[in-house]
Coordinates of C-alpha atoms and ligand atoms in Angstrom, one line a residue:
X1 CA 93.9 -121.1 -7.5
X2 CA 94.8 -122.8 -4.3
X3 CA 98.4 -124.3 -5.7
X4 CA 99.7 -121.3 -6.7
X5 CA 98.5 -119.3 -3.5
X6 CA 100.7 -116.3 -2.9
X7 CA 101.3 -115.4 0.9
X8 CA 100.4 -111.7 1.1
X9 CA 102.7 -111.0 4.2
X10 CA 101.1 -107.6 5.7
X11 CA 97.7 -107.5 3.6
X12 CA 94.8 -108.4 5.6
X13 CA 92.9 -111.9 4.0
X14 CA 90.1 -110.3 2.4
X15 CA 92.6 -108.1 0.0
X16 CA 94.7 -111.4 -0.5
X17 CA 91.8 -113.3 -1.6
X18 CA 91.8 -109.8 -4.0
X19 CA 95.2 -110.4 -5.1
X20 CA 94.9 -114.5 -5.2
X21 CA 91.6 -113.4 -7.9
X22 CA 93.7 -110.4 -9.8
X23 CA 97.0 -112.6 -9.7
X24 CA 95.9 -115.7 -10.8
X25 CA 97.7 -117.6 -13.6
X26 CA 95.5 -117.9 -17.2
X27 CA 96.1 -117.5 -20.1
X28 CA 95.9 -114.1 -21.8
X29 CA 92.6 -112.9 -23.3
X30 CA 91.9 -111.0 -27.0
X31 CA 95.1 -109.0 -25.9
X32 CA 95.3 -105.5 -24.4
X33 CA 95.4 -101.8 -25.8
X34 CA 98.4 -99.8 -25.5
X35 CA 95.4 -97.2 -24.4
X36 CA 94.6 -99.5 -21.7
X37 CA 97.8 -99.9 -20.6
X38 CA 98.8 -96.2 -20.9
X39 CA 96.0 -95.2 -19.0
X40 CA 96.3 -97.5 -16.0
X41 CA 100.0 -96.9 -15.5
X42 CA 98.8 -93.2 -15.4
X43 CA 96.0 -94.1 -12.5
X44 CA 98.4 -96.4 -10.4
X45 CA 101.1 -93.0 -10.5
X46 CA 98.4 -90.3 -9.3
X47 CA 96.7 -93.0 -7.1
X48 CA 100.4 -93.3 -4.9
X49 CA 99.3 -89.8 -3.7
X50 CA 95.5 -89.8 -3.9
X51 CA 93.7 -88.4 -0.5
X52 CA 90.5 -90.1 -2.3
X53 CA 89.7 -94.1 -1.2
X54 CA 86.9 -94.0 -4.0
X55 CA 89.4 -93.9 -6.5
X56 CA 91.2 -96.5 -5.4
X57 CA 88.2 -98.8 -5.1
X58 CA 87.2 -97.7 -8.8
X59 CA 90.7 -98.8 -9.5
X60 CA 90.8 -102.4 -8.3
X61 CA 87.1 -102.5 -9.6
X62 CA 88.5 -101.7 -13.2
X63 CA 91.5 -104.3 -12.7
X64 CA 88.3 -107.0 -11.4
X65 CA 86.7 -106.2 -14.9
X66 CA 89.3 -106.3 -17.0
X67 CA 90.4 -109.6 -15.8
X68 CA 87.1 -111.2 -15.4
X69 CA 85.4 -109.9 -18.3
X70 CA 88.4 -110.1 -20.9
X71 CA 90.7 -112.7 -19.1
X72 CA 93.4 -109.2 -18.9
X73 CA 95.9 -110.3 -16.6
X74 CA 98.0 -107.5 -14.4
X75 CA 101.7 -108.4 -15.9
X76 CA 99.7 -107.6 -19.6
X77 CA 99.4 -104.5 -18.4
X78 CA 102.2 -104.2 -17.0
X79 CA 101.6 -103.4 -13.3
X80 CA 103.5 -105.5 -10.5
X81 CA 102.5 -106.9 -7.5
X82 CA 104.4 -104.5 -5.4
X83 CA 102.4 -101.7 -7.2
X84 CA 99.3 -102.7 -6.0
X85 CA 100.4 -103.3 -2.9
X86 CA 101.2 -99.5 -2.2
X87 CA 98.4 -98.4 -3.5
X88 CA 96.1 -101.0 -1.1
X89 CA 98.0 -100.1 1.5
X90 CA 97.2 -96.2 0.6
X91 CA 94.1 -97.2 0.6
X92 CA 93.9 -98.4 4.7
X93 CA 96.1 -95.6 5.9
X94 CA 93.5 -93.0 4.3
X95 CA 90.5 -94.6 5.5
X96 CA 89.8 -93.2 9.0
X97 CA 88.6 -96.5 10.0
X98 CA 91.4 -98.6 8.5
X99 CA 89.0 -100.5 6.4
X100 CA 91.0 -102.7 3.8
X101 CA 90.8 -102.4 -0.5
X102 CA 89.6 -106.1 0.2
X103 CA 87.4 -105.3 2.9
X104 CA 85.4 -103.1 0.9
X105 CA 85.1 -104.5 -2.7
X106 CA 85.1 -108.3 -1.5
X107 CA 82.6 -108.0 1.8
X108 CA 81.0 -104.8 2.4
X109 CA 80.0 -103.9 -1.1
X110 CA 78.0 -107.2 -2.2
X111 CA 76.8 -107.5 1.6
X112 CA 75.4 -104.2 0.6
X113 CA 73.7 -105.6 -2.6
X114 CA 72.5 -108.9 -1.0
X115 CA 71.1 -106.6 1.1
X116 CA 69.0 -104.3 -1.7
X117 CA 67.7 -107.5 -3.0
X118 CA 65.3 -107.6 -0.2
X119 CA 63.9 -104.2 -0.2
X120 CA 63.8 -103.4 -4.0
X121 CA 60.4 -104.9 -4.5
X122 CA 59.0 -103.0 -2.2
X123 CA 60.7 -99.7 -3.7
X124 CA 58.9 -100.5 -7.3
X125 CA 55.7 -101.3 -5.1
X126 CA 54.8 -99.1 -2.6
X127 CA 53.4 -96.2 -4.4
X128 CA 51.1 -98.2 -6.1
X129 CA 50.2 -100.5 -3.7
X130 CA 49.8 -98.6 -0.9
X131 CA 50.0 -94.6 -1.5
X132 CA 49.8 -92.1 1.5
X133 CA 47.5 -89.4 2.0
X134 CA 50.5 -87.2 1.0
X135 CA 51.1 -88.8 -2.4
X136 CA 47.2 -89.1 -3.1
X137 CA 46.9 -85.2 -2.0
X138 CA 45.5 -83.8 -5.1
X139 CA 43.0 -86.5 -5.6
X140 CA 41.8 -85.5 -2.2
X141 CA 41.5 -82.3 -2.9
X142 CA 39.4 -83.1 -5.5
X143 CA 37.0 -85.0 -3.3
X144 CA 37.1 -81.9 -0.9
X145 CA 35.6 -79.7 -3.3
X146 CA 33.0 -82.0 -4.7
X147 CA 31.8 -83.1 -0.4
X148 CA 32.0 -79.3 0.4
X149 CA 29.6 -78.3 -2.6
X150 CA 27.6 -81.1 -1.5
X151 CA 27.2 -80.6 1.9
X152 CA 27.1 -76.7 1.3
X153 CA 30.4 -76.8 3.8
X154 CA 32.2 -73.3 3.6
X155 CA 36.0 -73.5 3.7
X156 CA 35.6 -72.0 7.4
X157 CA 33.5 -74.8 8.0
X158 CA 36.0 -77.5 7.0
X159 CA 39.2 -76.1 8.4
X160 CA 37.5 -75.8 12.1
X161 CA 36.3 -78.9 14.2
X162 CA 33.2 -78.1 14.7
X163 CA 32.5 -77.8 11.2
X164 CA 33.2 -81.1 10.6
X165 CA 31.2 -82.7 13.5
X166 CA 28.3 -80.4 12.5
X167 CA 28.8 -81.3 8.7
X168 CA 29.1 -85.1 9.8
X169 CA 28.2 -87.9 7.5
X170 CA 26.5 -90.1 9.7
X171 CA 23.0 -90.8 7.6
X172 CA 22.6 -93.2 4.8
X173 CA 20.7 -89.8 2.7
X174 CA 23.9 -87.9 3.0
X175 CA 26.5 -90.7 3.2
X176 CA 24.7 -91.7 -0.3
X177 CA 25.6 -88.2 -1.9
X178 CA 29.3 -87.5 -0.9
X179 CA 30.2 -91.1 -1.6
X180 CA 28.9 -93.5 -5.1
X181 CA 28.3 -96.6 -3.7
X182 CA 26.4 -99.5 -4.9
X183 CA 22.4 -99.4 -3.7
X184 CA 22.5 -102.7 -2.6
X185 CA 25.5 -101.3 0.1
X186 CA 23.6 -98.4 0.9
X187 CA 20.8 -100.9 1.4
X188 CA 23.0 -102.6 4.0
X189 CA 24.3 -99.3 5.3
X190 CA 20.8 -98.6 6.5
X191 CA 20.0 -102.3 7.9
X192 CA 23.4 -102.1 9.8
X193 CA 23.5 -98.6 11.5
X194 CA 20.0 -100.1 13.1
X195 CA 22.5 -101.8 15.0
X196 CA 25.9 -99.8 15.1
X197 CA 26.7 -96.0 14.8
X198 CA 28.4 -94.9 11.4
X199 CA 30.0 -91.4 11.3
X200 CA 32.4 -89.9 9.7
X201 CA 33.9 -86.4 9.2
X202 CA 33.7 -84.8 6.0
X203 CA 37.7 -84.7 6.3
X204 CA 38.3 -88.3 6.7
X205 CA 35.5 -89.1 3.9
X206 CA 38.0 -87.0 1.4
X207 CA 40.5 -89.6 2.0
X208 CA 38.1 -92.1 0.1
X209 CA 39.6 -93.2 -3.1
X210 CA 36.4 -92.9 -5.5
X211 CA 36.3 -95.9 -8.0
X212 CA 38.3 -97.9 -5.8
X213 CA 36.3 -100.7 -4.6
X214 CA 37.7 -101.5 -0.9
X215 CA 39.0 -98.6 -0.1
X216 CA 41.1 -98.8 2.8
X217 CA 39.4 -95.8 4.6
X218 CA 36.4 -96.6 3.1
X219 CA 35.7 -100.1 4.9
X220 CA 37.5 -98.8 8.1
X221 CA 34.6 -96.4 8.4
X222 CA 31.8 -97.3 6.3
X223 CA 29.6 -100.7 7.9
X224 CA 28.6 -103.2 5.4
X225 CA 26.6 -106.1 6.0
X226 CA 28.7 -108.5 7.4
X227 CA 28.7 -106.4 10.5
X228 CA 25.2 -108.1 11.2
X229 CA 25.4 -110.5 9.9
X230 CA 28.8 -113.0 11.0
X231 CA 27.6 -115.2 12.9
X232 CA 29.4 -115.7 16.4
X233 CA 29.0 -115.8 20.0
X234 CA 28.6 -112.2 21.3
X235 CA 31.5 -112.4 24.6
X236 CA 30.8 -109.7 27.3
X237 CA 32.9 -107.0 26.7
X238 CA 35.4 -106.6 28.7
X239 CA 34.3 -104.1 30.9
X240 CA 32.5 -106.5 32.7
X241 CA 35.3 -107.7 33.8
X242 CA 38.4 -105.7 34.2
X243 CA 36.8 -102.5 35.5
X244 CA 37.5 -102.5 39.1
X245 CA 36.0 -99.0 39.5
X246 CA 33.7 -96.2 37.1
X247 CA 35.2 -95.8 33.9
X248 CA 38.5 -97.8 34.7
X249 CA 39.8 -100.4 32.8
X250 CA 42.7 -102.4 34.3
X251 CA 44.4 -105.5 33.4
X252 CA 48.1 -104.7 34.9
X253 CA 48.9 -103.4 38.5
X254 CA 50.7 -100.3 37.5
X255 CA 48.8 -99.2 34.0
X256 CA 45.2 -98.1 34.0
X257 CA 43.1 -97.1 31.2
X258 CA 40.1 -94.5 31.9
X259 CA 37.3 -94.6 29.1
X260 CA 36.5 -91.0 29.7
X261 CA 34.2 -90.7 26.8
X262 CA 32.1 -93.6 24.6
X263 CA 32.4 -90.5 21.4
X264 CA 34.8 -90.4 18.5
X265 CA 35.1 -88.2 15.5
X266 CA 34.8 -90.9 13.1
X267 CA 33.5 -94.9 14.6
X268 CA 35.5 -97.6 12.8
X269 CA 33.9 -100.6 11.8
X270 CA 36.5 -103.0 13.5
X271 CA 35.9 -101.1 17.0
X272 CA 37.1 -103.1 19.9
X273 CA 34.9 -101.2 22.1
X274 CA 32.2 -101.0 20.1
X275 CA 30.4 -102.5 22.8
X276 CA 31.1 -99.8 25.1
X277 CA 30.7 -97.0 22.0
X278 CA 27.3 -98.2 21.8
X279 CA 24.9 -96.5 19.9
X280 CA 24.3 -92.6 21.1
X281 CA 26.9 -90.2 22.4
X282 CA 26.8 -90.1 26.2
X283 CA 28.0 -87.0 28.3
X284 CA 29.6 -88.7 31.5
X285 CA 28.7 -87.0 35.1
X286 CA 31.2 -85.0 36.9
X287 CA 31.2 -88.0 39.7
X288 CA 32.0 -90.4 37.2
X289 CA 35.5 -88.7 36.7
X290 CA 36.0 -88.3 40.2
X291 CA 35.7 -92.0 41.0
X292 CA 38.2 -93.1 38.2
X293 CA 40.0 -89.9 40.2
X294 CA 39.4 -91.2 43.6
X295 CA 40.5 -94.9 42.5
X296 CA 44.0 -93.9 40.8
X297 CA 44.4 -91.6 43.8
X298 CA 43.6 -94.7 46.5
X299 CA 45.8 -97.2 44.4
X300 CA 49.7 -96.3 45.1
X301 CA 50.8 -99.0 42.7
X302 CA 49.5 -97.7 39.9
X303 CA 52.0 -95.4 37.6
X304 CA 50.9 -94.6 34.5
X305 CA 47.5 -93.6 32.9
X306 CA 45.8 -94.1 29.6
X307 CA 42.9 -91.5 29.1
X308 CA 40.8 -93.1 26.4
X309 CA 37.2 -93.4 25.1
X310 CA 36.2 -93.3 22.4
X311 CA 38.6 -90.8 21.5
X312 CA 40.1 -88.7 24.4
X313 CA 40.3 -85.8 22.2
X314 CA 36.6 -85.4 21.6
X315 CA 36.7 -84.0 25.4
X316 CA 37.1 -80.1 25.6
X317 CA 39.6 -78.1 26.1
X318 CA 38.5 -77.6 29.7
X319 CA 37.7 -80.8 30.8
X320 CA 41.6 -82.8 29.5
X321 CA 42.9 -79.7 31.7
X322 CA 40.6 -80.6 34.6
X323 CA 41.9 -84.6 34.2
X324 CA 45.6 -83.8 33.9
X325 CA 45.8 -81.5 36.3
X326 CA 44.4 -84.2 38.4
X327 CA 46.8 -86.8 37.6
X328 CA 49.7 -84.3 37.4
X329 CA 48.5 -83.8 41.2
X330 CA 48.5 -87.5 42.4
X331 CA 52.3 -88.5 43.5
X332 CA 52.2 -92.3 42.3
X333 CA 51.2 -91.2 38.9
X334 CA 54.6 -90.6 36.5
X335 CA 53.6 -90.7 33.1
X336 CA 50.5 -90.4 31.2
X337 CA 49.0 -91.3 28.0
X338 CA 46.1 -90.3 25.2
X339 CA 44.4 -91.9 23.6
X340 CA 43.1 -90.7 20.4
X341 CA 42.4 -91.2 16.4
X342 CA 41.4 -87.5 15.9
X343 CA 44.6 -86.6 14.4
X344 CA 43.5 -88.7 11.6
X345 CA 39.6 -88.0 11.2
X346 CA 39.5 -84.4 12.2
X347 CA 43.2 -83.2 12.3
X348 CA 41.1 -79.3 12.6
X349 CA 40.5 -80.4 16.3
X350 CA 44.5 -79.8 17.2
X351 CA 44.1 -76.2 18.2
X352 CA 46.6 -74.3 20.4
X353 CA 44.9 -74.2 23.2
X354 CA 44.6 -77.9 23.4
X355 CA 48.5 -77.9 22.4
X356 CA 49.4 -75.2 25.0
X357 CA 47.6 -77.7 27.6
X358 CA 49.3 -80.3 26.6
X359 CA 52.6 -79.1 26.6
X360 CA 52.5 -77.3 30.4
X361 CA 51.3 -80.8 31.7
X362 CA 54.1 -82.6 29.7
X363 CA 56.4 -80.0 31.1
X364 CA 55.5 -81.9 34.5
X365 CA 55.2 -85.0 33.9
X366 CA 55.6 -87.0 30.5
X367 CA 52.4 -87.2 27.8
X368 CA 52.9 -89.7 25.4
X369 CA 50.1 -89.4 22.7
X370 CA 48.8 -92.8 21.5
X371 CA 46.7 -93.1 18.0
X372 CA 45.6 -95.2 15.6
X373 CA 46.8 -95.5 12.0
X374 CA 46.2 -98.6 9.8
X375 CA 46.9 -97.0 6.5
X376 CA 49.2 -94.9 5.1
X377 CA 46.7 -93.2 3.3
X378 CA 45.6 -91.8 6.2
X379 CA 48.6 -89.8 6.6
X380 CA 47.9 -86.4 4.8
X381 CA 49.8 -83.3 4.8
X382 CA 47.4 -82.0 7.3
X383 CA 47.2 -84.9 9.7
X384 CA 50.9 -84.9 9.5
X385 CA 51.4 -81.4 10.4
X386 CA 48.8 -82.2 13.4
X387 CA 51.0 -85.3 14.4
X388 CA 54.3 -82.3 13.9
X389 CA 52.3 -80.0 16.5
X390 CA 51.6 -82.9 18.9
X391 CA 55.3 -84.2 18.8
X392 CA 56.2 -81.3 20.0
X393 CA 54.5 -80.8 23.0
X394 CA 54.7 -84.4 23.9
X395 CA 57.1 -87.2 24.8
X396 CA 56.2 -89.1 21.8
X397 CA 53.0 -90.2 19.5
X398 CA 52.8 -93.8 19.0
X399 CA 50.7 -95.6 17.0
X400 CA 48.8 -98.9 17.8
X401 CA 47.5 -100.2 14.5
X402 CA 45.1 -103.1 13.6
X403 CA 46.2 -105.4 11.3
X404 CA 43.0 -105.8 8.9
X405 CA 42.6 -107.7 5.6
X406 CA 42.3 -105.5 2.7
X407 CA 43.8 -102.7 4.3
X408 CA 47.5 -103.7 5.8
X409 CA 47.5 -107.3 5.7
X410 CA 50.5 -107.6 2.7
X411 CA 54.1 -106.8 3.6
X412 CA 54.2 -103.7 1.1
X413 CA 51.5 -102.1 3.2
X414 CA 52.5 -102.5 6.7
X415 CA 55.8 -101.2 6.2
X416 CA 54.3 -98.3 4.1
X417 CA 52.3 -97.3 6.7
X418 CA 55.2 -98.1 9.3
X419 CA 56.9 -95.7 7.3
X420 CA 54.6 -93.0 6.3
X421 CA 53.8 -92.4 10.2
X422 CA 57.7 -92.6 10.9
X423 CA 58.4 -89.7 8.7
X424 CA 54.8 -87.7 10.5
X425 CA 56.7 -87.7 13.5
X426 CA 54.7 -91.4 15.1
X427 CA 56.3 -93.7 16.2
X428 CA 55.1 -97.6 15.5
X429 CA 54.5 -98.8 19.0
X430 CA 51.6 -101.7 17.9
X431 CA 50.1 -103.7 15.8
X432 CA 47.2 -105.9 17.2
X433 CA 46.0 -108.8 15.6
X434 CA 42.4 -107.7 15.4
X435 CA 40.2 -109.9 18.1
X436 CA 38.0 -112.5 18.0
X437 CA 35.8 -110.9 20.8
X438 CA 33.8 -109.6 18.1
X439 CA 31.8 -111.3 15.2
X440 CA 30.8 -107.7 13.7
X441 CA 34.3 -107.6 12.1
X442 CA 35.2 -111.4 11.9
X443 CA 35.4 -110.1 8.0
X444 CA 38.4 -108.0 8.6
X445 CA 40.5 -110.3 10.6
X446 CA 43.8 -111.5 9.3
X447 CA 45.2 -114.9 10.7
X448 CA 48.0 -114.9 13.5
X449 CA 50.8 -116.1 11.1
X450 CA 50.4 -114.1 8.1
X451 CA 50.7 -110.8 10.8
X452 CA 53.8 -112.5 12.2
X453 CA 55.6 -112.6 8.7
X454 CA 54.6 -109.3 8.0
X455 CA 56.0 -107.8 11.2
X456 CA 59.4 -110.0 11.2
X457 CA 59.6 -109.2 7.5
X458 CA 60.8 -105.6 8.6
X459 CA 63.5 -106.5 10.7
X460 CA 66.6 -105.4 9.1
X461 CA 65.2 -103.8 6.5
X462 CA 63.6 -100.7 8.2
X463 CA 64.4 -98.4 10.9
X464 CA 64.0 -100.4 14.3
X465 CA 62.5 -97.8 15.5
X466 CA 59.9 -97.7 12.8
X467 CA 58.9 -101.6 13.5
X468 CA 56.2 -102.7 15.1
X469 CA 55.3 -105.1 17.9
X470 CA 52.8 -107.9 17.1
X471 CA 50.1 -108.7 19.9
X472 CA 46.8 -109.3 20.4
X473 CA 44.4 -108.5 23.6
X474 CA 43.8 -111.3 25.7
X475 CA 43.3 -110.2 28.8
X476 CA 45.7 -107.8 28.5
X477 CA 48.4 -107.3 25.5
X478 CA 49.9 -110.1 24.7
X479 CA 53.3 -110.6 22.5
X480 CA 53.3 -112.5 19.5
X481 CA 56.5 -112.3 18.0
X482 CA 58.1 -115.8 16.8
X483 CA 60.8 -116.9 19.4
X484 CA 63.9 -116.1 17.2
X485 CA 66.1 -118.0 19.3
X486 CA 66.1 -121.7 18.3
X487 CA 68.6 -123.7 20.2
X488 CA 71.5 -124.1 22.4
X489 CA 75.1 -124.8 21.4
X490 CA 76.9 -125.3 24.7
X491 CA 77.5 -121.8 26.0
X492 CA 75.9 -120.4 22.9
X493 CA 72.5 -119.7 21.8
X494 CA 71.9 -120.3 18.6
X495 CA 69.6 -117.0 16.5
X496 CA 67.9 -116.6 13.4
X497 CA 67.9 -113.4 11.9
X498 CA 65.1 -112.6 11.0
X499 CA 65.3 -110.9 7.4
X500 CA 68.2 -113.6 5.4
X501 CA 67.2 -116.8 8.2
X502 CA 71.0 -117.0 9.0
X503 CA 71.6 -118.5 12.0
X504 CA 74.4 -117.4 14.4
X505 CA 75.6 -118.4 17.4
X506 CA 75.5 -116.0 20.3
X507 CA 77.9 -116.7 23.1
X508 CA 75.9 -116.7 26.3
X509 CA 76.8 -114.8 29.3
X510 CA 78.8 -117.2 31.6
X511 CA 76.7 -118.5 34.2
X512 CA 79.2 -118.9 36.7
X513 CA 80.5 -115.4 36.5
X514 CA 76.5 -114.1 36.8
X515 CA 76.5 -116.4 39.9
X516 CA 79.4 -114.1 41.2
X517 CA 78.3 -111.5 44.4
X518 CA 81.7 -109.8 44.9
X519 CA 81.9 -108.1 41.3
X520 CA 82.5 -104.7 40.7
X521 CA 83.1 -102.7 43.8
X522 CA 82.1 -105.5 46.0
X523 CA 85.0 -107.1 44.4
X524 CA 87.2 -105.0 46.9
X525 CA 88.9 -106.8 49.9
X526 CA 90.0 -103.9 51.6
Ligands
PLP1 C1 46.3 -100.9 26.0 C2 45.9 -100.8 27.4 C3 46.8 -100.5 28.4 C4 48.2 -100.2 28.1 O1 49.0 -101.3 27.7 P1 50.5 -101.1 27.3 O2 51.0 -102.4 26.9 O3 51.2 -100.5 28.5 O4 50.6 -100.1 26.1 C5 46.3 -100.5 29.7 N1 45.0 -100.8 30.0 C6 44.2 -101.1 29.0 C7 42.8 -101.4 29.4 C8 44.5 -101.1 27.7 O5 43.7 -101.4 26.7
SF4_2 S1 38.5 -94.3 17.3 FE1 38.9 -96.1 18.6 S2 37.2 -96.2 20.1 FE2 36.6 -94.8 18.4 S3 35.5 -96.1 17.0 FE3 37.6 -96.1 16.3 S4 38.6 -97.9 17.3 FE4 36.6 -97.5 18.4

């Protein structure tokens, strides 16, 4: 093609490389219809006037066919050069953003399809692999009718809060009737709530896929042996030392977390406090809160406040008031966080009055509401209309998942659940790589590397604000993210991105220009 280039004077180089292609000398293929020919003289006519660019995209497409399929060249059909040209160049004057016939079929339209290679397996995948609460609805339903017939639950009873705490599975006897398990795990069950507390809401049991072996809800709430029985050195918790006053946890200057209750709804098996959940439900004193009070007040660096537990929303009504009043009263403090998985194992508890408190204090000072999702099955249409509710009186609900083997350790299931909670109004804020702190879940952890795929595998190929950032707690959260910049070519640093591994170069910002003082207005003599 290159010795009998044509120079394309006023077309832009991708529609010459078009016209090189569709120009191109060859010998003539099985010959051409007088059909064919009738009916593209026709289009090239009403396409001189078209207000459409698709049709003259389909057009050019047609010609590509035609010549690459049956070897049709243009003067067999008996359109010139200065034809096509009118019609391309109809084709950038229409388009509000000038973009070229060559632009389009040559760049943006394979870019596109290169770029749908990387996403369709997880299209054909996700429902099967990894199905939401929402898709698995009338399954759950199912399972609702047969746990409320065996508990003797009326419907009141299951759509108010404290139906489900009362109705709480939290024995082996009843935990054995709502849910067919082996003997030998109910065995365990017994040997291992000895040692850890296992309860969970009739609501969150109905999310338990019967038949399914590992379950993802099922082994986030239901202990098994392991729990007792990995082996590892039991490290303080850490409490013992990042708690620099009653109930306070603090590993930055400006961010403190109060554990203002050791209760939950539901206790997961791969608790990071489990330590500090311990093994009865404890009412804290009145002078507890006012010392975590009396600290934040005392401590002018601090900013922002995370009221967690156990699960912030197992406090009443009365007493979140009480605390964010408080903190809405203390100067320093700007924004404020909850902490809580309630949404997901008892979405009942999200009743107006708790909404109606939230949204006057968020009307003072921003509430962000921070949860915990690690599967997309978790996300029903009631926890998502509880997430809708709490959206809306908030700043924002983020989610801090764990990644945990067998339930979103595979790139299909992370960004399931990344997406399931995007479109239940959370946001992905974190996923921890679960910690080595404790041997009772050792079982559920998921190596450093494997989360780090899963978590760059999303770049480019979901919404960015739907991704994730990887960490784990050491001391504080720590990033995990591979460093995607790789080098240095002079003034330019060299990226990969993340989702084809191309690497560009990234002109760096002039050093001597940062260096500058007198920019901007300071740039002024006089
Ligand atoms: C998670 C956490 C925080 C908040 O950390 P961010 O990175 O700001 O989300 C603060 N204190 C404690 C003890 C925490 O566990
Ligand atoms: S909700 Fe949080 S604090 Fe409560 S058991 Fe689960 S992980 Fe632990």
């Amino acid at each position: 093609m290159s010795d009998n280039k044509i120079e394309h004077g006023s077309l832009d180089s991708f529609t010459g490389e078009l016209f090189d292609e569709l120009f191109a000398s060859g010998t003539a293929g099985s010959g051409v219809s007088q059909e064919i020919i009738d009916e593209m003289t026709n289009k090239l006519d009403i396409l001189k006037q078209t207000e459409l660019t698709q049709s003259i995209i389909d057009f050019f497409l047609q010609l590509l066919e035609l010549r690459r399929k049956q070897g049709i060249l243009l003067s067999d059909l008996g359109l010139s050069y200065d034809d096509l040209v009118t019609i391309a160049k109809r084709h950038e004057e229409i388009d509000e953003h000038g973009v070229t016939v060559g632009g389009r079929i040559n760049r943006a339209l394979p870019i596109v399809e290169a770029a749908n290679e990387r996403v369709k397996d997880y299209l054909q995948q996700k429902d099967t692999e990894a199905p939401s609460g929402i898709e698995l609805w009338d399954s759950i339903l199912d399972n609702k009718k047969r746990i409320m017939k065996e508990l003797n639950m009326s419907e009141e009873d299951w759509n108010s809060y404290n139906g489900q705490l009362k109705y709480a599975i939290n024995s082996v006897d009843t935990l054995s009737r709502v849910l067919d398990l082996p003997s030998s795990a109910i065995k365990d069950v017994l040997r291992v709530t000895k040692s850890y507390r296992m309860r969970l809401t009739p609501y969150y049991a109905s999310l338990i896929q019967p038949g399914k072996i590992n379950d993802p809800v099922l082994i986030q709430s239901v202990p098994t042996g392991e729990m007792v029985d990995n082996v590892g050195e039991e490290i303080p918790p850490v409490a013992a030392d990042h708690s620099p006053a009653r109930l306070i946890d603090q590993f930055y200057p400006r961010v403190v977390s109060v554990k203002s209750t050791n209760m939950c709804a539901m206790y997961c098996t791969h608790c990071l406090r489990i330590a500090h959940i311990g093994k009865k439900d404890n009412i804290y004193r009145k002078e507890a809160y006012r010392e975590a009070l009396d600290y934040i007040r005392n401590n002018t660096f601090i900013r922002d406040v995370l009221v967690t537990g156990g699960d912030a929303f197992v406090l009443p009504n009365d007493m979140i008031k009480f605390l964010l009043d408080e903190l809405d009263s203390i100067d320093h403090i700007t924004v404020k966080r909850l902490g809580t998985r309630i949404p997901v194992t008892a979405p009942m508890r999200i009743d107006d009055e708790l909404l109606d408190i939230l949204g006057k204090s968020n009307d003072k000072k921003p509430i962000r509401v921070v949860t915990q999702i690690n599967t997309a099955q978790e996300i029903t249409p009631v926890s998502r209309e509880a997430f809708r509710k709490l959206s809306s009186v908030s700043m924002t609900v983020m989610n801090q998942a764990v990644l945990l083997k067998g339930i979103n350790d595979t790139r299909v299931k992370m960004w399931k659940l990344c997406e399931t909670i995007h479109e239940a109004y959370v946001r992905p804020y974190y996923v921890f790589n679960c910690s080595y702190r404790n041997a009772q879940f050792a079982h559920l952890r998921v190596p450093v590397e494997i989360g780090r795929d899963i978590i760059e595998s999303m770049y480019g190929n979901i919404s960015g604000d739907a991704i994730p950032r990887y960490i784990c707690t050491a001391g504080g959260k720590v990033p995990m993210h591979r460093d995607n910049v790789i080098g240095q070519k002079d003034s330019a640093v060299v990226l990969r991105k993340p989702w084809s591994g191309e690497e560009v170069d990234y002109p760096d910002a002039d050093p001597e220009i940062y260096r500058k003082t007198d920019f901007a207005f300071a740039g002024y003599k006089d």
